[in-house]
mmCIF file with all atom_site columns, C-alpha atoms in Angstrom:
data_model
loop_
_atom_site.group_PDB
_atom_site.id
_atom_site.type_symbol
_atom_site.label_atom_id
_atom_site.label_alt_id
_atom_site.label_comp_id
_atom_site.label_asym_id
_atom_site.label_entity_id
_atom_site.label_seq_id
_atom_site.pdbx_PDB_ins_code
_atom_site.Cartn_x
_atom_site.Cartn_y
_atom_site.Cartn_z
_atom_site.occupancy
_atom_site.B_iso_or_equiv
_atom_site.pdbx_formal_charge
_atom_site.auth_seq_id
_atom_site.auth_comp_id
_atom_site.auth_asym_id
_atom_site.auth_atom_id
_atom_site.pdbx_PDB_model_num
ATOM 1   C CA . ASP C 1 1   ? 7.646   17.434  -5.724  1.00 54.00 ? 1   ASP C CA 1
ATOM 2   C CA . THR C 1 2   ? 5.401   16.200  -8.458  1.00 75.00 ? 2   THR C CA 1
ATOM 3   C CA . GLY C 1 3   ? 4.334   13.047  -6.654  1.00 93.00 ? 3   GLY C CA 1
ATOM 4   C CA . VAL C 1 4   ? 1.139   12.322  -4.714  1.00 97.00 ? 4   VAL C CA 1
ATOM 5   C CA . SER C 1 5   ? 0.756   14.770  -1.906  1.00 97.00 ? 5   SER C CA 1
ATOM 6   C CA . GLN C 1 6   ? -1.348  14.460  1.143   1.00 98.00 ? 6   GLN C CA 1
ATOM 7   C CA . ASP C 1 7   ? -2.380  17.015  3.707   1.00 97.00 ? 7   ASP C CA 1
ATOM 8   C CA . PRO C 1 8   ? -2.095  17.173  6.646   1.00 97.00 ? 8   PRO C CA 1
ATOM 9   C CA . ARG C 1 9   ? 0.793   14.909  7.451   1.00 97.00 ? 9   ARG C CA 1
ATOM 10  C CA . HIS C 1 10  ? -0.353  14.471  11.010  1.00 97.00 ? 10  HIS C CA 1
ATOM 11  C CA . LYS C 1 11  ? -3.710  15.073  12.688  1.00 98.00 ? 11  LYS C CA 1
ATOM 12  C CA . ILE C 1 12  ? -4.598  14.701  16.330  1.00 98.00 ? 12  ILE C CA 1
ATOM 13  C CA . THR C 1 13  ? -8.295  14.968  17.167  1.00 98.00 ? 13  THR C CA 1
ATOM 14  C CA . LYS C 1 14  ? -10.647 14.350  19.987  1.00 97.00 ? 14  LYS C CA 1
ATOM 15  C CA . ARG C 1 15  ? -12.994 11.454  19.854  1.00 97.00 ? 15  ARG C CA 1
ATOM 16  C CA . GLY C 1 16  ? -16.256 12.469  18.301  1.00 97.00 ? 16  GLY C CA 1
ATOM 17  C CA . GLN C 1 17  ? -14.832 15.229  16.083  1.00 98.00 ? 17  GLN C CA 1
ATOM 18  C CA . ASN C 1 18  ? -14.921 15.207  12.343  1.00 98.00 ? 18  ASN C CA 1
ATOM 19  C CA . VAL C 1 19  ? -11.759 15.205  10.312  1.00 98.00 ? 19  VAL C CA 1
ATOM 20  C CA . THR C 1 20  ? -11.070 15.693  6.622   1.00 98.00 ? 20  THR C CA 1
ATOM 21  C CA . PHE C 1 21  ? -7.886  14.679  4.721   1.00 97.00 ? 21  PHE C CA 1
ATOM 22  C CA . ARG C 1 22  ? -6.909  15.804  1.288   1.00 98.00 ? 22  ARG C CA 1
ATOM 23  C CA . CYS C 1 23  ? -5.051  14.036  -1.466  1.00 98.00 ? 23  CYS C CA 1
ATOM 24  C CA . ASP C 1 24  ? -3.638  15.583  -4.645  1.00 97.00 ? 24  ASP C CA 1
ATOM 25  C CA . PRO C 1 25  ? -2.718  12.825  -7.142  1.00 96.00 ? 25  PRO C CA 1
ATOM 26  C CA . ILE C 1 26  ? -0.200  13.090  -9.927  1.00 95.00 ? 26  ILE C CA 1
ATOM 27  C CA . SER C 1 27  ? -1.848  15.414  -12.330 1.00 91.00 ? 27  SER C CA 1
ATOM 28  C CA . GLU C 1 28  ? -2.640  13.187  -15.344 1.00 88.00 ? 28  GLU C CA 1
ATOM 29  C CA . HIS C 1 29  ? -3.572  10.147  -13.264 1.00 93.00 ? 29  HIS C CA 1
ATOM 30  C CA . ASN C 1 30  ? -7.245  9.210   -13.628 1.00 92.00 ? 30  ASN C CA 1
ATOM 31  C CA . ARG C 1 31  ? -7.385  6.631   -10.806 1.00 94.00 ? 31  ARG C CA 1
ATOM 32  C CA . LEU C 1 32  ? -7.135  7.455   -7.139  1.00 95.00 ? 32  LEU C CA 1
ATOM 33  C CA . TYR C 1 33  ? -7.180  5.115   -4.104  1.00 95.00 ? 33  TYR C CA 1
ATOM 34  C CA . TRP C 1 34  ? -7.393  5.387   -0.399  1.00 96.00 ? 34  TRP C CA 1
ATOM 35  C CA . TYR C 1 35  ? -5.900  2.891   1.908   1.00 96.00 ? 35  TYR C CA 1
ATOM 36  C CA . ARG C 1 36  ? -5.701  2.610   5.746   1.00 96.00 ? 36  ARG C CA 1
ATOM 37  C CA . GLN C 1 37  ? -2.685  1.194   7.577   1.00 96.00 ? 37  GLN C CA 1
ATOM 38  C CA . THR C 1 38  ? -2.565  0.308   11.214  1.00 94.00 ? 38  THR C CA 1
ATOM 39  C CA . LEU C 1 39  ? 0.465   -0.777  13.207  1.00 91.00 ? 39  LEU C CA 1
ATOM 40  C CA . GLY C 1 40  ? 1.837   -4.142  12.128  1.00 89.00 ? 40  GLY C CA 1
ATOM 41  C CA . GLN C 1 41  ? -0.479  -4.374  9.150   1.00 93.00 ? 41  GLN C CA 1
ATOM 42  C CA . GLY C 1 42  ? -0.157  -3.789  5.450   1.00 94.00 ? 42  GLY C CA 1
ATOM 43  C CA . PRO C 1 43  ? -2.243  -1.110  3.743   1.00 96.00 ? 43  PRO C CA 1
ATOM 44  C CA . GLU C 1 44  ? -5.936  -2.042  3.580   1.00 94.00 ? 44  GLU C CA 1
ATOM 45  C CA . PHE C 1 45  ? -8.065  -0.871  0.566   1.00 93.00 ? 45  PHE C CA 1
ATOM 46  C CA . LEU C 1 46  ? -10.806 1.573   1.438   1.00 94.00 ? 46  LEU C CA 1
ATOM 47  C CA . THR C 1 47  ? -12.121 2.965   -1.848  1.00 94.00 ? 47  THR C CA 1
ATOM 48  C CA . TYR C 1 48  ? -11.169 3.969   -5.322  1.00 92.00 ? 48  TYR C CA 1
ATOM 49  C CA . PHE C 1 49  ? -12.098 6.531   -7.976  1.00 94.00 ? 49  PHE C CA 1
ATOM 50  C CA . GLN C 1 50  ? -11.834 6.559   -11.744 1.00 92.00 ? 50  GLN C CA 1
ATOM 51  C CA . ASN C 1 51  ? -11.977 10.236  -12.530 1.00 92.00 ? 51  ASN C CA 1
ATOM 52  C CA . GLU C 1 52  ? -14.765 11.541  -10.381 1.00 92.00 ? 52  GLU C CA 1
ATOM 53  C CA . ALA C 1 53  ? -16.709 8.271   -10.081 1.00 93.00 ? 53  ALA C CA 1
ATOM 54  C CA . GLN C 1 54  ? -16.288 6.295   -6.899  1.00 91.00 ? 54  GLN C CA 1
ATOM 55  C CA . LEU C 1 55  ? -16.264 2.726   -8.300  1.00 90.00 ? 55  LEU C CA 1
ATOM 56  C CA . GLU C 1 56  ? -15.625 0.538   -5.244  1.00 87.00 ? 56  GLU C CA 1
ATOM 57  C CA . LYS C 1 57  ? -15.823 0.819   -1.503  1.00 88.00 ? 57  LYS C CA 1
ATOM 58  C CA . SER C 1 58  ? -14.554 -1.584  1.026   1.00 88.00 ? 58  SER C CA 1
ATOM 59  C CA . ARG C 1 59  ? -16.716 -2.941  3.877   1.00 85.00 ? 59  ARG C CA 1
ATOM 60  C CA . LEU C 1 60  ? -14.111 -1.148  6.103   1.00 80.00 ? 60  LEU C CA 1
ATOM 61  C CA . LEU C 1 61  ? -15.629 2.115   5.012   1.00 83.00 ? 61  LEU C CA 1
ATOM 62  C CA . SER C 1 62  ? -18.404 2.535   7.503   1.00 87.00 ? 62  SER C CA 1
ATOM 63  C CA . ASP C 1 63  ? -21.190 5.123   7.249   1.00 91.00 ? 63  ASP C CA 1
ATOM 64  C CA . ARG C 1 64  ? -18.954 7.565   9.090   1.00 95.00 ? 64  ARG C CA 1
ATOM 65  C CA . PHE C 1 65  ? -16.522 7.609   6.277   1.00 95.00 ? 65  PHE C CA 1
ATOM 66  C CA . SER C 1 66  ? -17.096 9.400   3.015   1.00 95.00 ? 66  SER C CA 1
ATOM 67  C CA . ALA C 1 67  ? -14.764 10.131  0.153   1.00 96.00 ? 67  ALA C CA 1
ATOM 68  C CA . GLU C 1 68  ? -15.144 12.438  -2.795  1.00 96.00 ? 68  GLU C CA 1
ATOM 69  C CA . ARG C 1 69  ? -13.290 13.418  -5.906  1.00 96.00 ? 69  ARG C CA 1
ATOM 70  C CA . PRO C 1 70  ? -15.591 16.170  -7.317  1.00 91.00 ? 70  PRO C CA 1
ATOM 71  C CA . LYS C 1 71  ? -13.651 17.226  -10.374 1.00 87.00 ? 71  LYS C CA 1
ATOM 72  C CA . GLY C 1 72  ? -11.653 14.137  -10.979 1.00 85.00 ? 72  GLY C CA 1
ATOM 73  C CA . SER C 1 73  ? -8.542  15.726  -9.597  1.00 91.00 ? 73  SER C CA 1
ATOM 74  C CA . PHE C 1 74  ? -7.973  15.999  -5.794  1.00 96.00 ? 74  PHE C CA 1
ATOM 75  C CA . SER C 1 75  ? -9.877  13.863  -3.345  1.00 97.00 ? 75  SER C CA 1
ATOM 76  C CA . THR C 1 76  ? -11.067 14.277  0.242   1.00 98.00 ? 76  THR C CA 1
ATOM 77  C CA . LEU C 1 77  ? -11.691 11.679  2.809   1.00 97.00 ? 77  LEU C CA 1
ATOM 78  C CA . GLU C 1 78  ? -13.872 12.682  5.732   1.00 97.00 ? 78  GLU C CA 1
ATOM 79  C CA . ILE C 1 79  ? -14.361 10.740  8.979   1.00 97.00 ? 79  ILE C CA 1
ATOM 80  C CA . GLN C 1 80  ? -17.337 11.797  11.075  1.00 97.00 ? 80  GLN C CA 1
ATOM 81  C CA . ARG C 1 81  ? -17.578 11.244  14.805  1.00 97.00 ? 81  ARG C CA 1
ATOM 82  C CA . THR C 1 82  ? -14.104 9.789   15.048  1.00 97.00 ? 82  THR C CA 1
ATOM 83  C CA . GLU C 1 83  ? -13.375 6.830   17.321  1.00 96.00 ? 83  GLU C CA 1
ATOM 84  C CA . GLN C 1 84  ? -10.185 5.676   18.804  1.00 95.00 ? 84  GLN C CA 1
ATOM 85  C CA . GLY C 1 85  ? -10.215 2.787   16.397  1.00 95.00 ? 85  GLY C CA 1
ATOM 86  C CA . ASP C 1 86  ? -9.890  5.154   13.539  1.00 96.00 ? 86  ASP C CA 1
ATOM 87  C CA . SER C 1 87  ? -6.349  5.998   14.539  1.00 97.00 ? 87  SER C CA 1
ATOM 88  C CA . ALA C 1 88  ? -4.242  4.904   11.673  1.00 97.00 ? 88  ALA C CA 1
ATOM 89  C CA . MET C 1 89  ? -2.127  6.094   8.685   1.00 97.00 ? 89  MET C CA 1
ATOM 90  C CA . TYR C 1 90  ? -4.366  7.027   5.766   1.00 98.00 ? 90  TYR C CA 1
ATOM 91  C CA . LEU C 1 91  ? -2.587  6.510   2.428   1.00 98.00 ? 91  LEU C CA 1
ATOM 92  C CA . CYS C 1 92  ? -3.599  7.839   -0.923  1.00 97.00 ? 92  CYS C CA 1
ATOM 93  C CA . ALA C 1 93  ? -2.321  6.479   -4.220  1.00 96.00 ? 93  ALA C CA 1
ATOM 94  C CA . SER C 1 94  ? -2.940  7.331   -7.916  1.00 95.00 ? 94  SER C CA 1
ATOM 95  C CA . SER C 1 95  ? -2.362  5.612   -11.159 1.00 92.00 ? 95  SER C CA 1
ATOM 96  C CA . LEU C 1 96  ? -2.869  5.936   -14.889 1.00 89.00 ? 96  LEU C CA 1
ATOM 97  C CA . ASP C 1 97  ? -4.073  2.474   -15.694 1.00 74.00 ? 97  ASP C CA 1
ATOM 98  C CA . GLY C 1 98  ? -0.927  0.984   -14.252 1.00 79.00 ? 98  GLY C CA 1
ATOM 99  C CA . ASP C 1 99  ? 1.500   1.332   -11.361 1.00 86.00 ? 99  ASP C CA 1
ATOM 100 C CA . ARG C 1 100 ? 0.224   2.996   -8.248  1.00 91.00 ? 100 ARG C CA 1
ATOM 101 C CA . TYR C 1 101 ? 2.171   5.932   -6.719  1.00 94.00 ? 101 TYR C CA 1
ATOM 102 C CA . PHE C 1 102 ? 1.658   6.428   -3.047  1.00 96.00 ? 102 PHE C CA 1
ATOM 103 C CA . GLY C 1 103 ? 1.653   9.605   -1.018  1.00 97.00 ? 103 GLY C CA 1
ATOM 104 C CA . SER C 1 104 ? 3.374   9.976   2.334   1.00 96.00 ? 104 SER C CA 1
ATOM 105 C CA . GLY C 1 105 ? 0.153   9.489   4.190   1.00 97.00 ? 105 GLY C CA 1
ATOM 106 C CA . THR C 1 106 ? -1.829  11.298  6.942   1.00 98.00 ? 106 THR C CA 1
ATOM 107 C CA . ARG C 1 107 ? -1.293  9.925   10.382  1.00 97.00 ? 107 ARG C CA 1
ATOM 108 C CA . LEU C 1 108 ? -4.508  10.302  12.419  1.00 98.00 ? 108 LEU C CA 1
ATOM 109 C CA . THR C 1 109 ? -4.513  10.019  16.182  1.00 98.00 ? 109 THR C CA 1
ATOM 110 C CA . VAL C 1 110 ? -7.783  10.051  17.949  1.00 98.00 ? 110 VAL C CA 1
ATOM 111 C CA . VAL C 1 111 ? -7.510  10.848  21.652  1.00 96.00 ? 111 VAL C CA 1
ATOM 112 C CA . ALA R 2 1   ? -11.475 -13.119 -1.569  1.00 72.00 ? 1   ALA R CA 1
ATOM 113 C CA . GLN R 2 2   ? -7.856  -12.392 -2.128  1.00 81.00 ? 2   GLN R CA 1
ATOM 114 C CA . ARG R 2 3   ? -5.414  -13.046 0.722   1.00 90.00 ? 3   ARG R CA 1
ATOM 115 C CA . VAL R 2 4   ? -1.704  -12.432 0.835   1.00 95.00 ? 4   VAL R CA 1
ATOM 116 C CA . THR R 2 5   ? 0.422   -14.061 3.562   1.00 96.00 ? 5   THR R CA 1
ATOM 117 C CA . GLN R 2 6   ? 3.865   -13.064 4.600   1.00 97.00 ? 6   GLN R CA 1
ATOM 118 C CA . PRO R 2 7   ? 4.817   -15.489 7.322   1.00 96.00 ? 7   PRO R CA 1
ATOM 119 C CA . GLU R 2 8   ? 7.866   -13.584 8.632   1.00 96.00 ? 8   GLU R CA 1
ATOM 120 C CA . LYS R 2 9   ? 7.329   -10.234 10.388  1.00 96.00 ? 9   LYS R CA 1
ATOM 121 C CA . LEU R 2 10  ? 11.130  -9.826  10.872  1.00 97.00 ? 10  LEU R CA 1
ATOM 122 C CA . LEU R 2 11  ? 14.050  -11.061 8.899   1.00 98.00 ? 11  LEU R CA 1
ATOM 123 C CA . SER R 2 12  ? 17.665  -10.285 9.851   1.00 97.00 ? 12  SER R CA 1
ATOM 124 C CA . VAL R 2 13  ? 20.687  -11.264 7.624   1.00 97.00 ? 13  VAL R CA 1
ATOM 125 C CA . PHE R 2 14  ? 24.263  -10.214 7.373   1.00 97.00 ? 14  PHE R CA 1
ATOM 126 C CA . LYS R 2 15  ? 25.622  -8.122  4.515   1.00 97.00 ? 15  LYS R CA 1
ATOM 127 C CA . GLY R 2 16  ? 26.519  -10.339 1.587   1.00 97.00 ? 16  GLY R CA 1
ATOM 128 C CA . ALA R 2 17  ? 24.288  -13.204 2.610   1.00 98.00 ? 17  ALA R CA 1
ATOM 129 C CA . PRO R 2 18  ? 21.374  -14.385 0.480   1.00 97.00 ? 18  PRO R CA 1
ATOM 130 C CA . VAL R 2 19  ? 17.942  -13.237 1.455   1.00 97.00 ? 19  VAL R CA 1
ATOM 131 C CA . GLU R 2 20  ? 14.472  -14.591 0.691   1.00 97.00 ? 20  GLU R CA 1
ATOM 132 C CA . LEU R 2 21  ? 11.206  -12.954 1.746   1.00 98.00 ? 21  LEU R CA 1
ATOM 133 C CA . LYS R 2 22  ? 8.313   -15.288 1.529   1.00 97.00 ? 22  LYS R CA 1
ATOM 134 C CA . CYS R 2 23  ? 4.880   -14.518 0.084   1.00 97.00 ? 23  CYS R CA 1
ATOM 135 C CA . ASN R 2 24  ? 2.010   -16.781 -0.497  1.00 96.00 ? 24  ASN R CA 1
ATOM 136 C CA . TYR R 2 25  ? -1.339  -15.775 -2.006  1.00 94.00 ? 25  TYR R CA 1
ATOM 137 C CA . SER R 2 26  ? -4.795  -17.182 -2.388  1.00 91.00 ? 26  SER R CA 1
ATOM 138 C CA . TYR R 2 27  ? -6.947  -16.273 -5.287  1.00 76.00 ? 27  TYR R CA 1
ATOM 139 C CA . SER R 2 28  ? -9.199  -18.364 -7.547  1.00 72.00 ? 28  SER R CA 1
ATOM 140 C CA . GLY R 2 29  ? -8.131  -16.597 -10.777 1.00 75.00 ? 29  GLY R CA 1
ATOM 141 C CA . SER R 2 30  ? -4.872  -15.365 -12.181 1.00 79.00 ? 30  SER R CA 1
ATOM 142 C CA . PRO R 2 31  ? -3.733  -12.499 -10.045 1.00 84.00 ? 31  PRO R CA 1
ATOM 143 C CA . GLU R 2 32  ? -0.952  -10.008 -10.723 1.00 90.00 ? 32  GLU R CA 1
ATOM 144 C CA . LEU R 2 33  ? 1.674   -10.039 -7.998  1.00 93.00 ? 33  LEU R CA 1
ATOM 145 C CA . PHE R 2 34  ? 3.848   -7.179  -6.773  1.00 94.00 ? 34  PHE R CA 1
ATOM 146 C CA . TRP R 2 35  ? 6.445   -6.379  -4.265  1.00 96.00 ? 35  TRP R CA 1
ATOM 147 C CA . TYR R 2 36  ? 6.427   -2.953  -2.592  1.00 97.00 ? 36  TYR R CA 1
ATOM 148 C CA . VAL R 2 37  ? 9.170   -1.524  -0.479  1.00 97.00 ? 37  VAL R CA 1
ATOM 149 C CA . GLN R 2 38  ? 9.147   1.166   2.165   1.00 96.00 ? 38  GLN R CA 1
ATOM 150 C CA . TYR R 2 39  ? 12.526  2.548   3.241   1.00 96.00 ? 39  TYR R CA 1
ATOM 151 C CA . SER R 2 40  ? 12.894  4.414   6.510   1.00 93.00 ? 40  SER R CA 1
ATOM 152 C CA . ARG R 2 41  ? 10.949  7.803   6.385   1.00 91.00 ? 41  ARG R CA 1
ATOM 153 C CA . GLN R 2 42  ? 10.053  7.279   2.719   1.00 93.00 ? 42  GLN R CA 1
ATOM 154 C CA . ARG R 2 43  ? 6.813   6.522   0.978   1.00 95.00 ? 43  ARG R CA 1
ATOM 155 C CA . LEU R 2 44  ? 5.681   3.158   -0.179  1.00 96.00 ? 44  LEU R CA 1
ATOM 156 C CA . GLN R 2 45  ? 7.014   2.353   -3.673  1.00 95.00 ? 45  GLN R CA 1
ATOM 157 C CA . LEU R 2 46  ? 6.808   -0.380  -6.130  1.00 94.00 ? 46  LEU R CA 1
ATOM 158 C CA . LEU R 2 47  ? 9.789   -2.663  -6.334  1.00 95.00 ? 47  LEU R CA 1
ATOM 159 C CA . LEU R 2 48  ? 8.813   -5.119  -8.961  1.00 92.00 ? 48  LEU R CA 1
ATOM 160 C CA . ARG R 2 49  ? 5.886   -6.884  -10.592 1.00 89.00 ? 49  ARG R CA 1
ATOM 161 C CA . HIS R 2 50  ? 5.674   -10.513 -11.718 1.00 85.00 ? 50  HIS R CA 1
ATOM 162 C CA . ILE R 2 51  ? 4.501   -9.583  -15.235 1.00 80.00 ? 51  ILE R CA 1
ATOM 163 C CA . SER R 2 52  ? 7.718   -7.789  -16.027 1.00 81.00 ? 52  SER R CA 1
ATOM 164 C CA . ARG R 2 53  ? 9.941   -10.691 -14.855 1.00 78.00 ? 53  ARG R CA 1
ATOM 165 C CA . GLU R 2 54  ? 12.578  -8.013  -14.129 1.00 83.00 ? 54  GLU R CA 1
ATOM 166 C CA . SER R 2 55  ? 15.355  -7.699  -11.637 1.00 86.00 ? 55  SER R CA 1
ATOM 167 C CA . ILE R 2 56  ? 15.359  -4.432  -9.619  1.00 88.00 ? 56  ILE R CA 1
ATOM 168 C CA . LYS R 2 57  ? 18.267  -3.556  -7.219  1.00 92.00 ? 57  LYS R CA 1
ATOM 169 C CA . GLY R 2 58  ? 19.347  -7.141  -7.593  1.00 93.00 ? 58  GLY R CA 1
ATOM 170 C CA . PHE R 2 59  ? 15.972  -8.517  -6.412  1.00 95.00 ? 59  PHE R CA 1
ATOM 171 C CA . THR R 2 60  ? 13.940  -11.100 -8.370  1.00 94.00 ? 60  THR R CA 1
ATOM 172 C CA . ALA R 2 61  ? 10.650  -12.787 -7.673  1.00 94.00 ? 61  ALA R CA 1
ATOM 173 C CA . ASP R 2 62  ? 9.191   -15.799 -9.545  1.00 87.00 ? 62  ASP R CA 1
ATOM 174 C CA . LEU R 2 63  ? 5.494   -16.573 -9.483  1.00 89.00 ? 63  LEU R CA 1
ATOM 175 C CA . ASN R 2 64  ? 4.941   -20.254 -8.680  1.00 90.00 ? 64  ASN R CA 1
ATOM 176 C CA . LYS R 2 65  ? 1.308   -20.964 -9.394  1.00 87.00 ? 65  LYS R CA 1
ATOM 177 C CA . GLY R 2 66  ? 1.524   -24.537 -8.057  1.00 89.00 ? 66  GLY R CA 1
ATOM 178 C CA . GLU R 2 67  ? 2.706   -23.397 -4.719  1.00 91.00 ? 67  GLU R CA 1
ATOM 179 C CA . THR R 2 68  ? 0.795   -20.020 -4.967  1.00 92.00 ? 68  THR R CA 1
ATOM 180 C CA . SER R 2 69  ? 4.031   -18.250 -3.939  1.00 94.00 ? 69  SER R CA 1
ATOM 181 C CA . PHE R 2 70  ? 5.833   -15.159 -5.020  1.00 95.00 ? 70  PHE R CA 1
ATOM 182 C CA . HIS R 2 71  ? 9.027   -15.127 -2.929  1.00 97.00 ? 71  HIS R CA 1
ATOM 183 C CA . LEU R 2 72  ? 11.440  -12.193 -3.188  1.00 97.00 ? 72  LEU R CA 1
ATOM 184 C CA . LYS R 2 73  ? 15.125  -13.104 -3.486  1.00 96.00 ? 73  LYS R CA 1
ATOM 185 C CA . LYS R 2 74  ? 18.455  -11.448 -3.599  1.00 97.00 ? 74  LYS R CA 1
ATOM 186 C CA . PRO R 2 75  ? 21.711  -13.392 -3.669  1.00 97.00 ? 75  PRO R CA 1
ATOM 187 C CA . PHE R 2 76  ? 23.856  -10.863 -1.741  1.00 97.00 ? 76  PHE R CA 1
ATOM 188 C CA . ALA R 2 77  ? 22.083  -8.570  0.542   1.00 97.00 ? 77  ALA R CA 1
ATOM 189 C CA . GLN R 2 78  ? 23.290  -4.931  1.073   1.00 97.00 ? 78  GLN R CA 1
ATOM 190 C CA . GLU R 2 79  ? 22.806  -2.693  4.085   1.00 97.00 ? 79  GLU R CA 1
ATOM 191 C CA . GLU R 2 80  ? 20.752  -0.343  2.009   1.00 97.00 ? 80  GLU R CA 1
ATOM 192 C CA . ASP R 2 81  ? 18.218  -3.101  1.414   1.00 97.00 ? 81  ASP R CA 1
ATOM 193 C CA . SER R 2 82  ? 17.048  -2.744  4.980   1.00 98.00 ? 82  SER R CA 1
ATOM 194 C CA . ALA R 2 83  ? 13.393  -1.731  4.701   1.00 97.00 ? 83  ALA R CA 1
ATOM 195 C CA . MET R 2 84  ? 9.808   -2.959  5.076   1.00 97.00 ? 84  MET R CA 1
ATOM 196 C CA . TYR R 2 85  ? 8.726   -5.173  2.253   1.00 98.00 ? 85  TYR R CA 1
ATOM 197 C CA . TYR R 2 86  ? 5.112   -5.818  1.259   1.00 98.00 ? 86  TYR R CA 1
ATOM 198 C CA . CYS R 2 87  ? 3.787   -8.371  -1.097  1.00 97.00 ? 87  CYS R CA 1
ATOM 199 C CA . ALA R 2 88  ? 0.564   -7.536  -2.916  1.00 95.00 ? 88  ALA R CA 1
ATOM 200 C CA . SER R 2 89  ? -1.865  -9.119  -5.304  1.00 93.00 ? 89  SER R CA 1
ATOM 201 C CA . ARG R 2 90  ? -4.361  -7.584  -7.698  1.00 89.00 ? 90  ARG R CA 1
ATOM 202 C CA . GLY R 2 91  ? -7.263  -9.649  -9.130  1.00 79.00 ? 91  GLY R CA 1
ATOM 203 C CA . SER R 2 92  ? -9.807  -8.801  -11.870 1.00 72.00 ? 92  SER R CA 1
ATOM 204 C CA . ASN R 2 93  ? -10.745 -5.473  -10.234 1.00 72.00 ? 93  ASN R CA 1
ATOM 205 C CA . TYR R 2 94  ? -8.294  -2.735  -9.383  1.00 77.00 ? 94  TYR R CA 1
ATOM 206 C CA . LYS R 2 95  ? -8.034  -3.490  -5.677  1.00 83.00 ? 95  LYS R CA 1
ATOM 207 C CA . LEU R 2 96  ? -4.590  -4.268  -4.301  1.00 89.00 ? 96  LEU R CA 1
ATOM 208 C CA . THR R 2 97  ? -4.404  -6.615  -1.344  1.00 92.00 ? 97  THR R CA 1
ATOM 209 C CA . PHE R 2 98  ? -1.320  -6.384  0.723   1.00 95.00 ? 98  PHE R CA 1
ATOM 210 C CA . GLY R 2 99  ? 0.331   -8.728  3.113   1.00 96.00 ? 99  GLY R CA 1
ATOM 211 C CA . LYS R 2 100 ? 1.355   -7.642  6.596   1.00 96.00 ? 100 LYS R CA 1
ATOM 212 C CA . GLY R 2 101 ? 4.792   -6.946  5.538   1.00 97.00 ? 101 GLY R CA 1
ATOM 213 C CA . THR R 2 102 ? 8.347   -8.203  6.474   1.00 98.00 ? 102 THR R CA 1
ATOM 214 C CA . LEU R 2 103 ? 10.912  -5.959  8.129   1.00 97.00 ? 103 LEU R CA 1
ATOM 215 C CA . LEU R 2 104 ? 14.317  -6.785  6.610   1.00 98.00 ? 104 LEU R CA 1
ATOM 216 C CA . THR R 2 105 ? 17.416  -5.813  8.505   1.00 98.00 ? 105 THR R CA 1
ATOM 217 C CA . VAL R 2 106 ? 20.825  -6.278  6.793   1.00 97.00 ? 106 VAL R CA 1
ATOM 218 C CA . ASN R 2 107 ? 23.571  -6.118  9.406   1.00 96.00 ? 107 ASN R CA 1
ATOM 219 C CA . PRO R 2 108 ? 27.086  -4.988  8.629   1.00 94.00 ? 108 PRO R CA 1
#
């Protein structure tokens, strides 16, 4: 599969623990996006990278959230001290100055 | 701030009937509008964009700036059209703003 891949597909964690998700974009895509989707809602923008530079962050991205794309290829999204409200599907997408291609997402459940 | 409204959470039609999924947007400039679709157990994918003025899988959508709408239409629905549909807008930055989605069910 040469599309956007995300790992893990599912993550169950206890409240207060840290979690990290990984996204591998389509190889030549220079832009990478993170979205969060909760039940009954559309995807909500979190942040985006052009190459390794993080160019925009949503106000939804509290201090507990951090995202990196160190070499302009894969990206990680870390959530520190998880809360039950962080339970959601975290989607990654990539693009080459055009259409976004989405991954299958990481479903996070905080118990 | 951009906002996209999809007033119907659920829409159910019979096979062969026309279908229209509504989308209204609010943006002070000239946004780009898109429809995304998510079939059961598949990832979110682009269906069509207003710039292309194309028909994909029999679906069309016309941007009406006066009514700030971008409704998705198909004259004869098929069972395989059953899916979640999201309308989205993109302004001058690269941020996509999505609506809450409409679940379309096409009954046999």
